[in-house]
Structures are given as structure tokens and as C-alpha cells.
JSON list of C-alpha atoms in Angstrom, two decimals:
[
{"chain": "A", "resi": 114, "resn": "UNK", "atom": "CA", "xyz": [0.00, 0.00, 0.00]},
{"chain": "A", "resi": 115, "resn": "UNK", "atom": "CA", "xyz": [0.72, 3.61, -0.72]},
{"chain": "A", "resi": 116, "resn": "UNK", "atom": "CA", "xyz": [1.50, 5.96, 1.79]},
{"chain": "A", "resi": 117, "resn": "UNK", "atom": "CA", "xyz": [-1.14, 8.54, 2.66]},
{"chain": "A", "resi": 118, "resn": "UNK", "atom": "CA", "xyz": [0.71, 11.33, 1.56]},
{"chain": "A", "resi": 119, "resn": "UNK", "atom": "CA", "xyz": [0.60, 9.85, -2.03]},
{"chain": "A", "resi": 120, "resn": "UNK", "atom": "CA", "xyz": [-3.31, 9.42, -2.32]},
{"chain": "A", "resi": 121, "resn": "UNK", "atom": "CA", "xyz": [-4.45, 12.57, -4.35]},
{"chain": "A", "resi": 122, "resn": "UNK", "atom": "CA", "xyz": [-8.42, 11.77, -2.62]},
{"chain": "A", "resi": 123, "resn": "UNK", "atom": "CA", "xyz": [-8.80, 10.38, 0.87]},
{"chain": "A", "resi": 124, "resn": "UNK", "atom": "CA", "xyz": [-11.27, 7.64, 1.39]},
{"chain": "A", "resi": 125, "resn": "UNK", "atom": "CA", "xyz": [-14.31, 9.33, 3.41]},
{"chain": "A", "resi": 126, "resn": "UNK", "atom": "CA", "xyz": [-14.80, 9.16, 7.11]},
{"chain": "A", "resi": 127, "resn": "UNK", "atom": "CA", "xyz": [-18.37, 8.09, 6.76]},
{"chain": "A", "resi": 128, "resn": "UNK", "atom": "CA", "xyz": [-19.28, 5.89, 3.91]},
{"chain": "A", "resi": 129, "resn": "UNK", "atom": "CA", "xyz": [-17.80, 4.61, 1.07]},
{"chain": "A", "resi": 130, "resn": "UNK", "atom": "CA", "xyz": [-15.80, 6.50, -1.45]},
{"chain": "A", "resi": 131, "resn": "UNK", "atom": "CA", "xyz": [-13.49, 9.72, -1.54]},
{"chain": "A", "resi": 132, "resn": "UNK", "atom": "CA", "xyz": [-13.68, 12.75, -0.09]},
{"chain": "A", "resi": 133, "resn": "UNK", "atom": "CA", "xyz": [-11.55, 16.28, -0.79]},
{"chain": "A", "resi": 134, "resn": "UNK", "atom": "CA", "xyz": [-8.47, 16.21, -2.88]},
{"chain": "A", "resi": 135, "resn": "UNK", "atom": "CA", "xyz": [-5.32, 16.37, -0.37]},
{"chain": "A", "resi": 136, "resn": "UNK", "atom": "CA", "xyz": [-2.96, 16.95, -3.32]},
{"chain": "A", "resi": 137, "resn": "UNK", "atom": "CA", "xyz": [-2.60, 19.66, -5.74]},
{"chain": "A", "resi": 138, "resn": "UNK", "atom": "CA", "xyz": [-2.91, 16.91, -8.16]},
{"chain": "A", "resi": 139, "resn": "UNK", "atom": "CA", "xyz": [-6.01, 16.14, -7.41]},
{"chain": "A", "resi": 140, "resn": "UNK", "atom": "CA", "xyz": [-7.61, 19.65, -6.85]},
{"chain": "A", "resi": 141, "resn": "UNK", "atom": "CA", "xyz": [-6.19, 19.91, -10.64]},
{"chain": "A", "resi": 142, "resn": "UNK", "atom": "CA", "xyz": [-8.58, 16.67, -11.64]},
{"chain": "A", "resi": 143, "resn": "UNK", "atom": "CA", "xyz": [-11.50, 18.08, -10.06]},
{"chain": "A", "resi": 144, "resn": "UNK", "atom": "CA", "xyz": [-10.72, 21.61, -11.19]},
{"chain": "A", "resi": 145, "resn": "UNK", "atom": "CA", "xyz": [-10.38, 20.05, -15.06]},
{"chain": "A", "resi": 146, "resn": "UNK", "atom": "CA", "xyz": [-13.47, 18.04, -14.24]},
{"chain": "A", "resi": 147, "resn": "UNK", "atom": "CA", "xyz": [-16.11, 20.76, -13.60]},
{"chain": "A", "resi": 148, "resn": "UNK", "atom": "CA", "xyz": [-14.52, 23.46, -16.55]},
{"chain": "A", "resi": 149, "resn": "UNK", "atom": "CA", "xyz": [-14.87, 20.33, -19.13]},
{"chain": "A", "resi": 150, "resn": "UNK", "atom": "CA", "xyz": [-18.44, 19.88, -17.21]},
{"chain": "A", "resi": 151, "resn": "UNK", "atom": "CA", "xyz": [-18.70, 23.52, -17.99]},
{"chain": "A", "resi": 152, "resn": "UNK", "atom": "CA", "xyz": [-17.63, 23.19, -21.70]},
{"chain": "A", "resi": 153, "resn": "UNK", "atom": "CA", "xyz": [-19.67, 20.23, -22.14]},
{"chain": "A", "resi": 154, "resn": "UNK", "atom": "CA", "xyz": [-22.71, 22.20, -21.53]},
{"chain": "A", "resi": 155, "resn": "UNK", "atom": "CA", "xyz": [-21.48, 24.97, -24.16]},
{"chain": "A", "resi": 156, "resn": "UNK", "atom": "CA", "xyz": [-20.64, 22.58, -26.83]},
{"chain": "A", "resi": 157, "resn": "UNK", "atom": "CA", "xyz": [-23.54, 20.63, -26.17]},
{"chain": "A", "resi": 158, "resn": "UNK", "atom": "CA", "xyz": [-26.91, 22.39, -24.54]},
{"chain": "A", "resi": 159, "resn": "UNK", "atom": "CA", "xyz": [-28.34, 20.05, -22.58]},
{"chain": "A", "resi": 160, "resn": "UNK", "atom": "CA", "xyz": [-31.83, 21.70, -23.24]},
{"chain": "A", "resi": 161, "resn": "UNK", "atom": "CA", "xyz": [-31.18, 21.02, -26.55]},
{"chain": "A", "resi": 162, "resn": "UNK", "atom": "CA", "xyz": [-29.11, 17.90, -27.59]},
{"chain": "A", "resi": 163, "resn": "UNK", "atom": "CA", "xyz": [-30.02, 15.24, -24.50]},
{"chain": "A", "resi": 164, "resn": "UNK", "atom": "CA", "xyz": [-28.44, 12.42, -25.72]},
{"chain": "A", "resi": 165, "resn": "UNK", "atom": "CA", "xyz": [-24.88, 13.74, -26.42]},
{"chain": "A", "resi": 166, "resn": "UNK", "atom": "CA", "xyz": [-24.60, 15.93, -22.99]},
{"chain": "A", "resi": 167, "resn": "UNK", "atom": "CA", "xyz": [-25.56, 12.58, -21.29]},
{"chain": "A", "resi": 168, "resn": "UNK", "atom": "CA", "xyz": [-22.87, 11.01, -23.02]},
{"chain": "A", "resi": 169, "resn": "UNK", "atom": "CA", "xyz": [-20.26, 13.54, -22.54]},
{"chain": "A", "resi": 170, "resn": "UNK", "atom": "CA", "xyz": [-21.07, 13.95, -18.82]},
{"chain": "A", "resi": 171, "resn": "UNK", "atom": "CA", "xyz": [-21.33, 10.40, -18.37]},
{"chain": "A", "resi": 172, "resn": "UNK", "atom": "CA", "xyz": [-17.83, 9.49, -19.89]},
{"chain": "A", "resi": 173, "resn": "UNK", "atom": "CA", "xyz": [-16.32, 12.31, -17.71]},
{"chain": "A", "resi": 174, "resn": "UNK", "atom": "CA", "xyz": [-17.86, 10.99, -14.71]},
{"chain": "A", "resi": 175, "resn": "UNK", "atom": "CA", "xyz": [-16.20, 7.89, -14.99]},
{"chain": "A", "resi": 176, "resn": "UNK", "atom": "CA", "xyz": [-13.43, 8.99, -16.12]},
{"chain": "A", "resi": 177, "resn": "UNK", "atom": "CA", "xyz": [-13.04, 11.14, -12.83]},
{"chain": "A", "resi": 178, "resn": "UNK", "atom": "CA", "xyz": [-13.91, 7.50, -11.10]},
{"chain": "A", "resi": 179, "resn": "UNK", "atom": "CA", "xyz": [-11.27, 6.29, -12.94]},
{"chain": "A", "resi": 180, "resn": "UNK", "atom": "CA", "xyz": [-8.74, 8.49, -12.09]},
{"chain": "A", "resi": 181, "resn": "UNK", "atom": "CA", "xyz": [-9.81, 8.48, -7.89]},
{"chain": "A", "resi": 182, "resn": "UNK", "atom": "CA", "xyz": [-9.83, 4.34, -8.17]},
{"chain": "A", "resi": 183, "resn": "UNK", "atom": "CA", "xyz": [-5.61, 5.20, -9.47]},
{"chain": "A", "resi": 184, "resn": "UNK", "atom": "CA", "xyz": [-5.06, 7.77, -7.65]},
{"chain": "A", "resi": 185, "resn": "UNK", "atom": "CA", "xyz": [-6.92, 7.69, -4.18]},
{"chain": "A", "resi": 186, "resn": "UNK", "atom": "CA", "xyz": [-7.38, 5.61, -1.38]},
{"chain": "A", "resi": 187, "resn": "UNK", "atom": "CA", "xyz": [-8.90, 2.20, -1.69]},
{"chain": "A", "resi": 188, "resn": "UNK", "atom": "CA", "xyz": [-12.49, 1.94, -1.68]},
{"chain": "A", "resi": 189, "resn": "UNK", "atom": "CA", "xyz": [-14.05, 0.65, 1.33]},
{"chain": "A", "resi": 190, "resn": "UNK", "atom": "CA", "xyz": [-16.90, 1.03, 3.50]},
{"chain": "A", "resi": 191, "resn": "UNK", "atom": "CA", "xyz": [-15.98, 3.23, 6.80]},
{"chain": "A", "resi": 192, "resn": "UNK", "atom": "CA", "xyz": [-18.15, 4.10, 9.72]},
{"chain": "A", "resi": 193, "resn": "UNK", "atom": "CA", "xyz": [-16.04, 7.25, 10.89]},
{"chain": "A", "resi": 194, "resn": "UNK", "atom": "CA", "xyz": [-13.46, 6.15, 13.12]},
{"chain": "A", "resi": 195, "resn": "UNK", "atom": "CA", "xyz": [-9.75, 5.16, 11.19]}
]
């Protein structure tokens, strides 16, 4: 295992999952994340062109998933105590 200095997202207290970026690196993935959101919604207007905003937002989604399963914590259930 990595040492918790290297995960760009913590695993949350409560629940499963990742919380806040710790890293700049990952304050730079969510940062990217929500401007290409942003774009997306430019390029294609979700009011009207459904299908291809879904798409779009859907692939960057899990590409952000993606990149937290790499780069974060692993993935387990916590009940707030670590």
C-alpha cells in the first residue's frame, strides 16, 4: 500500500468513497473536471441535444472515477473512526 501522503483523494470518514483532494494533483482533476463539465454544456446544450450531454457527462464521470480508483485511497466502507 501507498503511503497517505501519495493518495491525491482520501477515502471518506463516513461511507464509502473519496472525499476532498489532499494533493494539488487532485484539486487539478477536479478543477479540469467541472470546466470540461462547464464546456460540455457549451458545446452541447443540454436543453437542446439530451443524448450527447448525457454522453459527454457520463464518460467524464467515470473517467473522474477512474482516475480516484488510481489515484486515491482504496475503496471501502468506513463508519467514521480510522
Amino acid at each position: 500500500m501507498k503511503p497517505a501522503s501519495q493518495y491525491w483523494f482520501p477515502a471518506k470518514r463516513y461511507g464509502w468513497g473519496w472525499g476532498i483532494p489532499t494533493a494539488w494533483q487532485g484539486w487539478t482533476v477536479l478543477v479540469l473536471f467541472f470546466v470540461l463539465l462547464g464546456l460540455g454544456t457549451v458545446l452541447f446544450p443540454p436543453t437542446a441535444s439530451v443524448l450527447p450531454f448525457l454522453l459527454y457527462s457520463t464518460t467524464l464521470a467515470a473517467i473522474l472515477v477512474a482516475i480516484c480508483y488510481l489515484k486515491g485511497e482504496p475503496p471501502a466502507w468506513h463508519w467514521g473512526k480510522r
